[in-house]
Amino acid sequence: MSETGTRINKFLSEQGYCSRRAADKLIEQERVTINGSVPEMGTKVMADDIVAVDGELISKKKEKLVYLAFNKPVGIVCTTDTRVEKNNIIDFINYPTRIFPIGRLDKPSEGLILLTNDGDIVNKILRSRNNHGKEYIVTVDHSINDRFIQRMSTGIPILDTVTKDCEVEAIGRKTFRIVLTQGLNRQIRRMCEFLDYRVTKLKRVRIINIELDVPVGEYRHLTEDELTELKRLTANSDKAYVPSPDDDMD
């Protein structure tokens, strides 16, 4: 920590407690204290300060960084707020040290989600959506055709915008593969609904260079090669990007 201090949201992120975005929410909810007092947004933590969340002291010792690839089952909620959601991802995995998900998959969706205690990599991966894809296998309620593939791949008007061009390929009568470089709220479901289709199954199978290769409900640690490549690919992420509350809820 520098002599001029570290902003409280960055401090919590660097300690592996949560992402900066999640830290901002904790600060807004007045669940964070510095030396026993509730700080304002942007308050800096100095070397001798005592930081706590919900009364729990935050150690200034760096834990070993953890990077997990998890195959999320349907019905599990991607939240770290274990007080609110019974079927939350943190309780389900029950990892021995504190971790948090990078982005989200909505409750009815399944597949790959990354978890970590490295707050710095979270923003880089979320920002990287402008350059790198997330791949999904999607099943809908009736047969797809060439028009459906063309419309899905060239932009659909949802949420007061038009989705970016993306790669879409039919792989079955009712099933297609799609690679997104966006993460709008329930994006794939909304795109399909615009074309009068309903998603019956949605599975994420890749995030940037990380492939889904574990059974449903299980996780593995990223390999050194995967992590090195992931950091390389996200190194130049757009620093101007600010993650929204609805990131990756496809």
JSON list of C-alpha atoms in Angstrom, two decimals:
[
{"chain": "A", "resi": 1, "resn": "MET", "atom": "CA", "xyz": [0.00, 0.00, 0.00]},
{"chain": "A", "resi": 2, "resn": "SER", "atom": "CA", "xyz": [1.36, 3.41, -0.97]},
{"chain": "A", "resi": 3, "resn": "GLU", "atom": "CA", "xyz": [1.94, 6.21, 1.54]},
{"chain": "A", "resi": 4, "resn": "THR", "atom": "CA", "xyz": [-1.00, 8.08, -0.02]},
{"chain": "A", "resi": 5, "resn": "GLY", "atom": "CA", "xyz": [-3.31, 5.15, 0.62]},
{"chain": "A", "resi": 6, "resn": "THR", "atom": "CA", "xyz": [-5.51, 2.96, -1.54]},
{"chain": "A", "resi": 7, "resn": "ARG", "atom": "CA", "xyz": [-9.17, 3.57, -2.35]},
{"chain": "A", "resi": 8, "resn": "ILE", "atom": "CA", "xyz": [-11.37, 1.34, -0.23]},
{"chain": "A", "resi": 9, "resn": "ASN", "atom": "CA", "xyz": [-12.94, -0.51, -3.18]},
{"chain": "A", "resi": 10, "resn": "LYS", "atom": "CA", "xyz": [-9.51, -1.24, -4.66]},
{"chain": "A", "resi": 11, "resn": "PHE", "atom": "CA", "xyz": [-8.22, -2.31, -1.22]},
{"chain": "A", "resi": 12, "resn": "LEU", "atom": "CA", "xyz": [-11.01, -4.88, -0.82]},
{"chain": "A", "resi": 13, "resn": "SER", "atom": "CA", "xyz": [-10.37, -6.09, -4.35]},
{"chain": "A", "resi": 14, "resn": "GLU", "atom": "CA", "xyz": [-6.62, -6.45, -3.79]},
{"chain": "A", "resi": 15, "resn": "GLN", "atom": "CA", "xyz": [-7.20, -8.40, -0.60]},
{"chain": "A", "resi": 16, "resn": "GLY", "atom": "CA", "xyz": [-9.31, -10.90, -2.56]},
{"chain": "A", "resi": 17, "resn": "TYR", "atom": "CA", "xyz": [-12.47, -10.05, -0.63]},
{"chain": "A", "resi": 18, "resn": "CYS", "atom": "CA", "xyz": [-14.61, -9.13, -3.66]},
{"chain": "A", "resi": 19, "resn": "SER", "atom": "CA", "xyz": [-14.54, -7.26, -6.95]},
{"chain": "A", "resi": 20, "resn": "ARG", "atom": "CA", "xyz": [-14.43, -3.46, -6.98]},
{"chain": "A", "resi": 21, "resn": "ARG", "atom": "CA", "xyz": [-18.03, -3.31, -8.16]},
{"chain": "A", "resi": 22, "resn": "ALA", "atom": "CA", "xyz": [-19.15, -5.54, -5.29]},
{"chain": "A", "resi": 23, "resn": "ALA", "atom": "CA", "xyz": [-17.08, -3.43, -2.89]},
{"chain": "A", "resi": 24, "resn": "ASP", "atom": "CA", "xyz": [-18.90, -0.30, -4.05]},
{"chain": "A", "resi": 25, "resn": "LYS", "atom": "CA", "xyz": [-22.20, -1.97, -3.19]},
{"chain": "A", "resi": 26, "resn": "LEU", "atom": "CA", "xyz": [-20.93, -2.94, 0.27]},
{"chain": "A", "resi": 27, "resn": "ILE", "atom": "CA", "xyz": [-19.83, 0.65, 0.88]},
{"chain": "A", "resi": 28, "resn": "GLU", "atom": "CA", "xyz": [-23.21, 2.01, -0.27]},
{"chain": "A", "resi": 29, "resn": "GLN", "atom": "CA", "xyz": [-24.92, -0.42, 2.11]},
{"chain": "A", "resi": 30, "resn": "GLU", "atom": "CA", "xyz": [-22.69, 0.88, 4.95]},
{"chain": "A", "resi": 31, "resn": "ARG", "atom": "CA", "xyz": [-21.39, -2.63, 5.63]},
{"chain": "A", "resi": 32, "resn": "VAL", "atom": "CA", "xyz": [-17.74, -1.52, 5.47]},
{"chain": "A", "resi": 33, "resn": "THR", "atom": "CA", "xyz": [-15.88, 0.25, 8.26]},
{"chain": "A", "resi": 34, "resn": "ILE", "atom": "CA", "xyz": [-12.43, 1.82, 8.52]},
{"chain": "A", "resi": 35, "resn": "ASN", "atom": "CA", "xyz": [-11.23, 2.12, 12.10]},
{"chain": "A", "resi": 36, "resn": "GLY", "atom": "CA", "xyz": [-14.82, 1.55, 13.24]},
{"chain": "A", "resi": 37, "resn": "SER", "atom": "CA", "xyz": [-16.37, 4.31, 11.11]},
{"chain": "A", "resi": 38, "resn": "VAL", "atom": "CA", "xyz": [-18.42, 3.97, 7.93]},
{"chain": "A", "resi": 39, "resn": "PRO", "atom": "CA", "xyz": [-16.38, 5.50, 5.05]},
{"chain": "A", "resi": 40, "resn": "GLU", "atom": "CA", "xyz": [-17.57, 7.50, 2.08]},
{"chain": "A", "resi": 41, "resn": "MET", "atom": "CA", "xyz": [-17.12, 6.20, -1.45]},
{"chain": "A", "resi": 42, "resn": "GLY", "atom": "CA", "xyz": [-13.52, 6.85, -2.51]},
{"chain": "A", "resi": 43, "resn": "THR", "atom": "CA", "xyz": [-12.11, 6.99, 1.01]},
{"chain": "A", "resi": 44, "resn": "LYS", "atom": "CA", "xyz": [-8.51, 5.80, 1.08]},
{"chain": "A", "resi": 45, "resn": "VAL", "atom": "CA", "xyz": [-7.15, 3.08, 3.35]},
{"chain": "A", "resi": 46, "resn": "MET", "atom": "CA", "xyz": [-3.82, 3.91, 4.95]},
{"chain": "A", "resi": 47, "resn": "ALA", "atom": "CA", "xyz": [-1.16, 1.45, 6.13]},
{"chain": "A", "resi": 48, "resn": "ASP", "atom": "CA", "xyz": [-2.30, 1.40, 9.79]},
{"chain": "A", "resi": 49, "resn": "ASP", "atom": "CA", "xyz": [-6.05, 1.44, 9.15]},
{"chain": "A", "resi": 50, "resn": "ILE", "atom": "CA", "xyz": [-8.28, -1.40, 10.31]},
{"chain": "A", "resi": 51, "resn": "VAL", "atom": "CA", "xyz": [-10.85, -2.42, 7.70]},
{"chain": "A", "resi": 52, "resn": "ALA", "atom": "CA", "xyz": [-13.86, -4.63, 8.38]},
{"chain": "A", "resi": 53, "resn": "VAL", "atom": "CA", "xyz": [-16.91, -5.86, 6.47]},
{"chain": "A", "resi": 54, "resn": "ASP", "atom": "CA", "xyz": [-19.96, -6.76, 8.54]},
{"chain": "A", "resi": 55, "resn": "GLY", "atom": "CA", "xyz": [-17.64, -6.63, 11.54]},
{"chain": "A", "resi": 56, "resn": "GLU", "atom": "CA", "xyz": [-15.20, -9.14, 10.05]},
{"chain": "A", "resi": 57, "resn": "LEU", "atom": "CA", "xyz": [-11.62, -7.85, 9.95]},
{"chain": "A", "resi": 58, "resn": "ILE", "atom": "CA", "xyz": [-9.99, -7.87, 6.53]},
{"chain": "A", "resi": 59, "resn": "SER", "atom": "CA", "xyz": [-6.45, -9.16, 6.68]},
{"chain": "A", "resi": 60, "resn": "LYS", "atom": "CA", "xyz": [-3.80, -7.20, 4.83]},
{"chain": "A", "resi": 61, "resn": "LYS", "atom": "CA", "xyz": [-1.91, -10.38, 4.13]},
{"chain": "A", "resi": 62, "resn": "LYS", "atom": "CA", "xyz": [-2.21, -11.61, 0.57]},
{"chain": "A", "resi": 63, "resn": "GLU", "atom": "CA", "xyz": [-3.74, -15.05, 0.23]},
{"chain": "A", "resi": 64, "resn": "LYS", "atom": "CA", "xyz": [-2.66, -17.39, -2.54]},
{"chain": "A", "resi": 65, "resn": "LEU", "atom": "CA", "xyz": [-4.53, -16.38, -5.69]},
{"chain": "A", "resi": 66, "resn": "VAL", "atom": "CA", "xyz": [-7.20, -18.84, -6.81]},
{"chain": "A", "resi": 67, "resn": "TYR", "atom": "CA", "xyz": [-8.66, -19.23, -10.31]},
{"chain": "A", "resi": 68, "resn": "LEU", "atom": "CA", "xyz": [-11.46, -21.76, -10.82]},
{"chain": "A", "resi": 69, "resn": "ALA", "atom": "CA", "xyz": [-13.47, -22.96, -13.82]},
{"chain": "A", "resi": 70, "resn": "PHE", "atom": "CA", "xyz": [-16.90, -24.13, -12.58]},
{"chain": "A", "resi": 71, "resn": "ASN", "atom": "CA", "xyz": [-19.73, -25.85, -14.44]},
{"chain": "A", "resi": 72, "resn": "LYS", "atom": "CA", "xyz": [-22.75, -24.09, -12.92]},
{"chain": "A", "resi": 73, "resn": "PRO", "atom": "CA", "xyz": [-25.94, -26.14, -12.69]},
{"chain": "A", "resi": 74, "resn": "VAL", "atom": "CA", "xyz": [-29.37, -24.72, -13.49]},
{"chain": "A", "resi": 75, "resn": "GLY", "atom": "CA", "xyz": [-30.92, -23.18, -10.37]},
{"chain": "A", "resi": 76, "resn": "ILE", "atom": "CA", "xyz": [-27.72, -21.86, -8.81]},
{"chain": "A", "resi": 77, "resn": "VAL", "atom": "CA", "xyz": [-27.56, -18.07, -8.38]},
{"chain": "A", "resi": 78, "resn": "CYS", "atom": "CA", "xyz": [-24.30, -16.22, -9.12]},
{"chain": "A", "resi": 79, "resn": "THR", "atom": "CA", "xyz": [-24.15, -14.05, -6.02]},
{"chain": "A", "resi": 80, "resn": "THR", "atom": "CA", "xyz": [-21.79, -13.73, -3.08]},
{"chain": "A", "resi": 81, "resn": "ASP", "atom": "CA", "xyz": [-24.61, -12.53, -0.79]},
{"chain": "A", "resi": 82, "resn": "THR", "atom": "CA", "xyz": [-25.18, -15.76, 1.09]},
{"chain": "A", "resi": 83, "resn": "ARG", "atom": "CA", "xyz": [-27.62, -14.01, 3.43]},
{"chain": "A", "resi": 84, "resn": "VAL", "atom": "CA", "xyz": [-30.16, -13.49, 0.65]},
{"chain": "A", "resi": 85, "resn": "GLU", "atom": "CA", "xyz": [-29.98, -16.40, -1.77]},
{"chain": "A", "resi": 86, "resn": "LYS", "atom": "CA", "xyz": [-30.24, -19.97, -0.49]},
{"chain": "A", "resi": 87, "resn": "ASN", "atom": "CA", "xyz": [-29.00, -21.59, -3.71]},
{"chain": "A", "resi": 88, "resn": "ASN", "atom": "CA", "xyz": [-26.01, -19.30, -4.17]},
{"chain": "A", "resi": 89, "resn": "ILE", "atom": "CA", "xyz": [-22.82, -20.25, -5.98]},
{"chain": "A", "resi": 90, "resn": "ILE", "atom": "CA", "xyz": [-20.56, -19.65, -2.96]},
{"chain": "A", "resi": 91, "resn": "ASP", "atom": "CA", "xyz": [-22.36, -22.06, -0.64]},
{"chain": "A", "resi": 92, "resn": "PHE", "atom": "CA", "xyz": [-22.72, -24.60, -3.44]},
{"chain": "A", "resi": 93, "resn": "ILE", "atom": "CA", "xyz": [-18.99, -24.73, -4.22]},
{"chain": "A", "resi": 94, "resn": "ASN", "atom": "CA", "xyz": [-18.00, -24.38, -0.55]},
{"chain": "A", "resi": 95, "resn": "TYR", "atom": "CA", "xyz": [-14.41, -23.50, -1.41]},
{"chain": "A", "resi": 96, "resn": "PRO", "atom": "CA", "xyz": [-12.15, -23.27, 1.66]},
{"chain": "A", "resi": 97, "resn": "THR", "atom": "CA", "xyz": [-11.11, -19.64, 1.00]},
{"chain": "A", "resi": 98, "resn": "ARG", "atom": "CA", "xyz": [-13.14, -16.62, -0.07]},
{"chain": "A", "resi": 99, "resn": "ILE", "atom": "CA", "xyz": [-13.79, -16.45, -3.83]},
{"chain": "A", "resi": 100, "resn": "PHE", "atom": "CA", "xyz": [-16.28, -14.63, -6.03]},
{"chain": "A", "resi": 101, "resn": "PRO", "atom": "CA", "xyz": [-17.62, -15.15, -9.57]},
{"chain": "A", "resi": 102, "resn": "ILE", "atom": "CA", "xyz": [-16.39, -13.19, -12.57]},
{"chain": "A", "resi": 103, "resn": "GLY", "atom": "CA", "xyz": [-19.57, -11.99, -14.23]},
{"chain": "A", "resi": 104, "resn": "ARG", "atom": "CA", "xyz": [-22.76, -14.00, -14.00]},
{"chain": "A", "resi": 105, "resn": "LEU", "atom": "CA", "xyz": [-24.96, -16.63, -15.57]},
{"chain": "A", "resi": 106, "resn": "ASP", "atom": "CA", "xyz": [-28.65, -16.28, -14.80]},
{"chain": "A", "resi": 107, "resn": "LYS", "atom": "CA", "xyz": [-30.45, -18.86, -12.68]},
{"chain": "A", "resi": 108, "resn": "PRO", "atom": "CA", "xyz": [-32.01, -20.90, -15.53]},
{"chain": "A", "resi": 109, "resn": "SER", "atom": "CA", "xyz": [-28.67, -21.08, -17.41]},
{"chain": "A", "resi": 110, "resn": "GLU", "atom": "CA", "xyz": [-25.82, -23.52, -16.94]},
{"chain": "A", "resi": 111, "resn": "GLY", "atom": "CA", "xyz": [-22.20, -23.92, -17.91]},
{"chain": "A", "resi": 112, "resn": "LEU", "atom": "CA", "xyz": [-18.85, -22.23, -17.50]},
{"chain": "A", "resi": 113, "resn": "ILE", "atom": "CA", "xyz": [-18.25, -19.47, -14.99]},
{"chain": "A", "resi": 114, "resn": "LEU", "atom": "CA", "xyz": [-14.89, -18.42, -13.56]},
{"chain": "A", "resi": 115, "resn": "LEU", "atom": "CA", "xyz": [-14.33, -17.68, -9.88]},
{"chain": "A", "resi": 116, "resn": "THR", "atom": "CA", "xyz": [-11.33, -16.08, -8.20]},
{"chain": "A", "resi": 117, "resn": "ASN", "atom": "CA", "xyz": [-10.05, -14.06, -5.25]},
{"chain": "A", "resi": 118, "resn": "ASP", "atom": "CA", "xyz": [-8.03, -11.87, -7.63]},
{"chain": "A", "resi": 119, "resn": "GLY", "atom": "CA", "xyz": [-10.02, -8.65, -7.81]},
{"chain": "A", "resi": 120, "resn": "ASP", "atom": "CA", "xyz": [-7.78, -7.09, -10.46]},
{"chain": "A", "resi": 121, "resn": "ILE", "atom": "CA", "xyz": [-8.45, -9.75, -13.08]},
{"chain": "A", "resi": 122, "resn": "VAL", "atom": "CA", "xyz": [-12.23, -9.39, -12.75]},
{"chain": "A", "resi": 123, "resn": "ASN", "atom": "CA", "xyz": [-12.44, -6.00, -14.44]},
{"chain": "A", "resi": 124, "resn": "LYS", "atom": "CA", "xyz": [-9.97, -7.06, -17.13]},
{"chain": "A", "resi": 125, "resn": "ILE", "atom": "CA", "xyz": [-12.07, -10.07, -18.09]},
{"chain": "A", "resi": 126, "resn": "LEU", "atom": "CA", "xyz": [-15.34, -8.15, -18.03]},
{"chain": "A", "resi": 127, "resn": "ARG", "atom": "CA", "xyz": [-13.79, -5.35, -20.09]},
{"chain": "A", "resi": 128, "resn": "SER", "atom": "CA", "xyz": [-12.34, -7.85, -22.53]},
{"chain": "A", "resi": 129, "resn": "ARG", "atom": "CA", "xyz": [-15.76, -8.71, -23.91]},
{"chain": "A", "resi": 130, "resn": "ASN", "atom": "CA", "xyz": [-15.11, -5.93, -26.43]},
{"chain": "A", "resi": 131, "resn": "ASN", "atom": "CA", "xyz": [-12.46, -8.08, -28.07]},
{"chain": "A", "resi": 132, "resn": "HIS", "atom": "CA", "xyz": [-12.91, -11.69, -26.96]},
{"chain": "A", "resi": 133, "resn": "GLY", "atom": "CA", "xyz": [-15.85, -14.05, -27.15]},
{"chain": "A", "resi": 134, "resn": "LYS", "atom": "CA", "xyz": [-17.96, -16.06, -24.80]},
{"chain": "A", "resi": 135, "resn": "GLU", "atom": "CA", "xyz": [-19.46, -19.12, -26.50]},
{"chain": "A", "resi": 136, "resn": "TYR", "atom": "CA", "xyz": [-22.86, -20.68, -25.80]},
{"chain": "A", "resi": 137, "resn": "ILE", "atom": "CA", "xyz": [-24.90, -23.66, -26.97]},
{"chain": "A", "resi": 138, "resn": "VAL", "atom": "CA", "xyz": [-28.59, -22.76, -27.03]},
{"chain": "A", "resi": 139, "resn": "THR", "atom": "CA", "xyz": [-31.76, -24.81, -27.58]},
{"chain": "A", "resi": 140, "resn": "VAL", "atom": "CA", "xyz": [-35.05, -23.12, -28.46]},
{"chain": "A", "resi": 141, "resn": "ASP", "atom": "CA", "xyz": [-38.67, -24.24, -28.53]},
{"chain": "A", "resi": 142, "resn": "HIS", "atom": "CA", "xyz": [-39.14, -24.65, -32.29]},
{"chain": "A", "resi": 143, "resn": "SER", "atom": "CA", "xyz": [-37.13, -25.19, -35.44]},
{"chain": "A", "resi": 144, "resn": "ILE", "atom": "CA", "xyz": [-34.61, -22.58, -36.50]},
{"chain": "A", "resi": 145, "resn": "ASN", "atom": "CA", "xyz": [-34.01, -21.54, -40.11]},
{"chain": "A", "resi": 146, "resn": "ASP", "atom": "CA", "xyz": [-31.59, -19.47, -42.20]},
{"chain": "A", "resi": 147, "resn": "ARG", "atom": "CA", "xyz": [-33.52, -16.28, -41.46]},
{"chain": "A", "resi": 148, "resn": "PHE", "atom": "CA", "xyz": [-33.19, -16.88, -37.71]},
{"chain": "A", "resi": 149, "resn": "ILE", "atom": "CA", "xyz": [-29.41, -17.40, -38.00]},
{"chain": "A", "resi": 150, "resn": "GLN", "atom": "CA", "xyz": [-29.01, -14.31, -40.18]},
{"chain": "A", "resi": 151, "resn": "ARG", "atom": "CA", "xyz": [-31.06, -12.07, -37.87]},
{"chain": "A", "resi": 152, "resn": "MET", "atom": "CA", "xyz": [-29.32, -13.30, -34.71]},
{"chain": "A", "resi": 153, "resn": "SER", "atom": "CA", "xyz": [-25.88, -12.74, -36.21]},
{"chain": "A", "resi": 154, "resn": "THR", "atom": "CA", "xyz": [-26.45, -9.22, -37.58]},
{"chain": "A", "resi": 155, "resn": "GLY", "atom": "CA", "xyz": [-28.04, -7.42, -34.65]},
{"chain": "A", "resi": 156, "resn": "ILE", "atom": "CA", "xyz": [-31.29, -7.51, -32.68]},
{"chain": "A", "resi": 157, "resn": "PRO", "atom": "CA", "xyz": [-32.91, -4.43, -31.07]},
{"chain": "A", "resi": 158, "resn": "ILE", "atom": "CA", "xyz": [-33.15, -5.02, -27.31]},
{"chain": "A", "resi": 159, "resn": "LEU", "atom": "CA", "xyz": [-32.72, -2.86, -24.21]},
{"chain": "A", "resi": 160, "resn": "ASP", "atom": "CA", "xyz": [-32.70, 0.40, -26.21]},
{"chain": "A", "resi": 161, "resn": "THR", "atom": "CA", "xyz": [-29.74, -0.71, -28.32]},
{"chain": "A", "resi": 162, "resn": "VAL", "atom": "CA", "xyz": [-28.89, -3.08, -31.15]},
{"chain": "A", "resi": 163, "resn": "THR", "atom": "CA", "xyz": [-26.75, -6.09, -30.36]},
{"chain": "A", "resi": 164, "resn": "LYS", "atom": "CA", "xyz": [-23.33, -6.32, -31.96]},
{"chain": "A", "resi": 165, "resn": "ASP", "atom": "CA", "xyz": [-22.74, -8.61, -34.92]},
{"chain": "A", "resi": 166, "resn": "CYS", "atom": "CA", "xyz": [-21.84, -12.06, -33.66]},
{"chain": "A", "resi": 167, "resn": "GLU", "atom": "CA", "xyz": [-21.03, -15.56, -34.84]},
{"chain": "A", "resi": 168, "resn": "VAL", "atom": "CA", "xyz": [-24.09, -17.85, -34.98]},
{"chain": "A", "resi": 169, "resn": "GLU", "atom": "CA", "xyz": [-24.22, -21.40, -36.36]},
{"chain": "A", "resi": 170, "resn": "ALA", "atom": "CA", "xyz": [-27.04, -23.94, -36.47]},
{"chain": "A", "resi": 171, "resn": "ILE", "atom": "CA", "xyz": [-25.91, -27.28, -35.02]},
{"chain": "A", "resi": 172, "resn": "GLY", "atom": "CA", "xyz": [-29.31, -28.99, -34.78]},
{"chain": "A", "resi": 173, "resn": "ARG", "atom": "CA", "xyz": [-32.98, -28.56, -35.68]},
{"chain": "A", "resi": 174, "resn": "LYS", "atom": "CA", "xyz": [-33.59, -26.46, -32.57]},
{"chain": "A", "resi": 175, "resn": "THR", "atom": "CA", "xyz": [-30.03, -25.87, -31.39]},
{"chain": "A", "resi": 176, "resn": "PHE", "atom": "CA", "xyz": [-27.42, -23.27, -32.31]},
{"chain": "A", "resi": 177, "resn": "ARG", "atom": "CA", "xyz": [-23.98, -22.07, -31.25]},
{"chain": "A", "resi": 178, "resn": "ILE", "atom": "CA", "xyz": [-23.44, -18.36, -30.60]},
{"chain": "A", "resi": 179, "resn": "VAL", "atom": "CA", "xyz": [-20.33, -16.37, -29.68]},
{"chain": "A", "resi": 180, "resn": "LEU", "atom": "CA", "xyz": [-20.99, -13.04, -27.95]},
{"chain": "A", "resi": 181, "resn": "THR", "atom": "CA", "xyz": [-18.67, -10.11, -27.39]},
{"chain": "A", "resi": 182, "resn": "GLN", "atom": "CA", "xyz": [-21.31, -8.39, -25.24]},
{"chain": "A", "resi": 183, "resn": "GLY", "atom": "CA", "xyz": [-22.95, -9.26, -21.96]},
{"chain": "A", "resi": 184, "resn": "LEU", "atom": "CA", "xyz": [-26.29, -7.48, -21.90]},
{"chain": "A", "resi": 185, "resn": "ASN", "atom": "CA", "xyz": [-28.90, -8.53, -19.36]},
{"chain": "A", "resi": 186, "resn": "ARG", "atom": "CA", "xyz": [-30.39, -11.86, -20.55]},
{"chain": "A", "resi": 187, "resn": "GLN", "atom": "CA", "xyz": [-29.06, -11.02, -23.99]},
{"chain": "A", "resi": 188, "resn": "ILE", "atom": "CA", "xyz": [-29.50, -14.35, -25.77]},
{"chain": "A", "resi": 189, "resn": "ARG", "atom": "CA", "xyz": [-32.95, -14.94, -24.29]},
{"chain": "A", "resi": 190, "resn": "ARG", "atom": "CA", "xyz": [-34.10, -11.44, -25.28]},
{"chain": "A", "resi": 191, "resn": "MET", "atom": "CA", "xyz": [-32.68, -11.83, -28.80]},
{"chain": "A", "resi": 192, "resn": "CYS", "atom": "CA", "xyz": [-34.57, -15.08, -29.27]},
{"chain": "A", "resi": 193, "resn": "GLU", "atom": "CA", "xyz": [-37.78, -13.65, -27.82]},
{"chain": "A", "resi": 194, "resn": "PHE", "atom": "CA", "xyz": [-37.63, -10.78, -30.31]},
{"chain": "A", "resi": 195, "resn": "LEU", "atom": "CA", "xyz": [-37.77, -13.41, -33.09]},
{"chain": "A", "resi": 196, "resn": "ASP", "atom": "CA", "xyz": [-40.63, -15.29, -31.33]},
{"chain": "A", "resi": 197, "resn": "TYR", "atom": "CA", "xyz": [-38.47, -18.10, -30.00]},
{"chain": "A", "resi": 198, "resn": "ARG", "atom": "CA", "xyz": [-38.15, -19.18, -26.38]},
{"chain": "A", "resi": 199, "resn": "VAL", "atom": "CA", "xyz": [-34.89, -20.53, -24.97]},
{"chain": "A", "resi": 200, "resn": "THR", "atom": "CA", "xyz": [-35.35, -23.94, -23.34]},
{"chain": "A", "resi": 201, "resn": "LYS", "atom": "CA", "xyz": [-31.66, -24.60, -22.57]},
{"chain": "A", "resi": 202, "resn": "LEU", "atom": "CA", "xyz": [-28.63, -22.31, -22.46]},
{"chain": "A", "resi": 203, "resn": "LYS", "atom": "CA", "xyz": [-25.12, -23.52, -21.70]},
{"chain": "A", "resi": 204, "resn": "ARG", "atom": "CA", "xyz": [-21.92, -21.44, -21.76]},
{"chain": "A", "resi": 205, "resn": "VAL", "atom": "CA", "xyz": [-19.04, -23.57, -23.03]},
{"chain": "A", "resi": 206, "resn": "ARG", "atom": "CA", "xyz": [-16.17, -21.09, -23.35]},
{"chain": "A", "resi": 207, "resn": "ILE", "atom": "CA", "xyz": [-14.94, -17.81, -21.85]},
{"chain": "A", "resi": 208, "resn": "ILE", "atom": "CA", "xyz": [-12.15, -16.30, -23.96]},
{"chain": "A", "resi": 209, "resn": "ASN", "atom": "CA", "xyz": [-9.57, -19.14, -23.96]},
{"chain": "A", "resi": 210, "resn": "ILE", "atom": "CA", "xyz": [-11.08, -21.24, -21.15]},
{"chain": "A", "resi": 211, "resn": "GLU", "atom": "CA", "xyz": [-13.14, -24.25, -22.28]},
{"chain": "A", "resi": 212, "resn": "LEU", "atom": "CA", "xyz": [-15.85, -26.04, -20.27]},
{"chain": "A", "resi": 213, "resn": "ASP", "atom": "CA", "xyz": [-14.46, -29.51, -19.55]},
{"chain": "A", "resi": 214, "resn": "VAL", "atom": "CA", "xyz": [-15.78, -30.55, -16.11]},
{"chain": "A", "resi": 215, "resn": "PRO", "atom": "CA", "xyz": [-19.07, -32.26, -15.18]},
{"chain": "A", "resi": 216, "resn": "VAL", "atom": "CA", "xyz": [-22.07, -30.22, -14.04]},
{"chain": "A", "resi": 217, "resn": "GLY", "atom": "CA", "xyz": [-21.62, -29.03, -10.45]},
{"chain": "A", "resi": 218, "resn": "GLU", "atom": "CA", "xyz": [-17.86, -29.53, -10.40]},
{"chain": "A", "resi": 219, "resn": "TYR", "atom": "CA", "xyz": [-14.87, -27.20, -10.72]},
{"chain": "A", "resi": 220, "resn": "ARG", "atom": "CA", "xyz": [-11.17, -27.29, -11.48]},
{"chain": "A", "resi": 221, "resn": "HIS", "atom": "CA", "xyz": [-8.25, -24.90, -11.10]},
{"chain": "A", "resi": 222, "resn": "LEU", "atom": "CA", "xyz": [-7.05, -23.14, -14.23]},
{"chain": "A", "resi": 223, "resn": "THR", "atom": "CA", "xyz": [-3.75, -24.44, -15.52]},
{"chain": "A", "resi": 224, "resn": "GLU", "atom": "CA", "xyz": [-0.69, -22.21, -15.60]},
{"chain": "A", "resi": 225, "resn": "ASP", "atom": "CA", "xyz": [-0.84, -22.16, -19.41]},
{"chain": "A", "resi": 226, "resn": "GLU", "atom": "CA", "xyz": [-4.52, -21.15, -19.39]},
{"chain": "A", "resi": 227, "resn": "LEU", "atom": "CA", "xyz": [-3.93, -18.40, -16.85]},
{"chain": "A", "resi": 228, "resn": "THR", "atom": "CA", "xyz": [-0.90, -17.05, -18.71]},
{"chain": "A", "resi": 229, "resn": "GLU", "atom": "CA", "xyz": [-2.85, -16.92, -21.96]},
{"chain": "A", "resi": 230, "resn": "LEU", "atom": "CA", "xyz": [-5.91, -15.39, -20.28]},
{"chain": "A", "resi": 231, "resn": "LYS", "atom": "CA", "xyz": [-3.81, -12.60, -18.79]},
{"chain": "A", "resi": 232, "resn": "ARG", "atom": "CA", "xyz": [-2.12, -12.03, -22.13]},
{"chain": "A", "resi": 233, "resn": "LEU", "atom": "CA", "xyz": [-5.42, -11.77, -23.98]},
{"chain": "A", "resi": 234, "resn": "THR", "atom": "CA", "xyz": [-6.94, -9.37, -21.44]},
{"chain": "A", "resi": 235, "resn": "ALA", "atom": "CA", "xyz": [-3.84, -7.26, -20.82]},
{"chain": "A", "resi": 236, "resn": "ASN", "atom": "CA", "xyz": [-4.98, -4.44, -23.11]},
{"chain": "A", "resi": 237, "resn": "SER", "atom": "CA", "xyz": [-8.64, -4.38, -22.09]},
{"chain": "A", "resi": 238, "resn": "ASP", "atom": "CA", "xyz": [-10.34, -1.00, -22.49]},
{"chain": "A", "resi": 239, "resn": "LYS", "atom": "CA", "xyz": [-9.73, 0.78, -19.19]},
{"chain": "A", "resi": 240, "resn": "ALA", "atom": "CA", "xyz": [-12.60, 3.15, -19.90]},
{"chain": "A", "resi": 241, "resn": "TYR", "atom": "CA", "xyz": [-15.10, 0.33, -19.66]},
{"chain": "A", "resi": 242, "resn": "VAL", "atom": "CA", "xyz": [-17.20, 0.21, -16.49]},
{"chain": "A", "resi": 243, "resn": "PRO", "atom": "CA", "xyz": [-19.02, -3.09, -15.80]},
{"chain": "A", "resi": 244, "resn": "SER", "atom": "CA", "xyz": [-22.78, -2.80, -15.45]},
{"chain": "A", "resi": 245, "resn": "PRO", "atom": "CA", "xyz": [-24.86, -4.57, -12.79]},
{"chain": "A", "resi": 246, "resn": "ASP", "atom": "CA", "xyz": [-26.25, -6.90, -15.47]},
{"chain": "A", "resi": 247, "resn": "ASP", "atom": "CA", "xyz": [-22.97, -8.20, -16.86]},
{"chain": "A", "resi": 248, "resn": "ASP", "atom": "CA", "xyz": [-23.09, -11.69, -18.41]},
{"chain": "A", "resi": 249, "resn": "MET", "atom": "CA", "xyz": [-26.64, -12.52, -17.37]},
{"chain": "A", "resi": 250, "resn": "ASP", "atom": "CA", "xyz": [-27.30, -14.29, -20.65]}
]
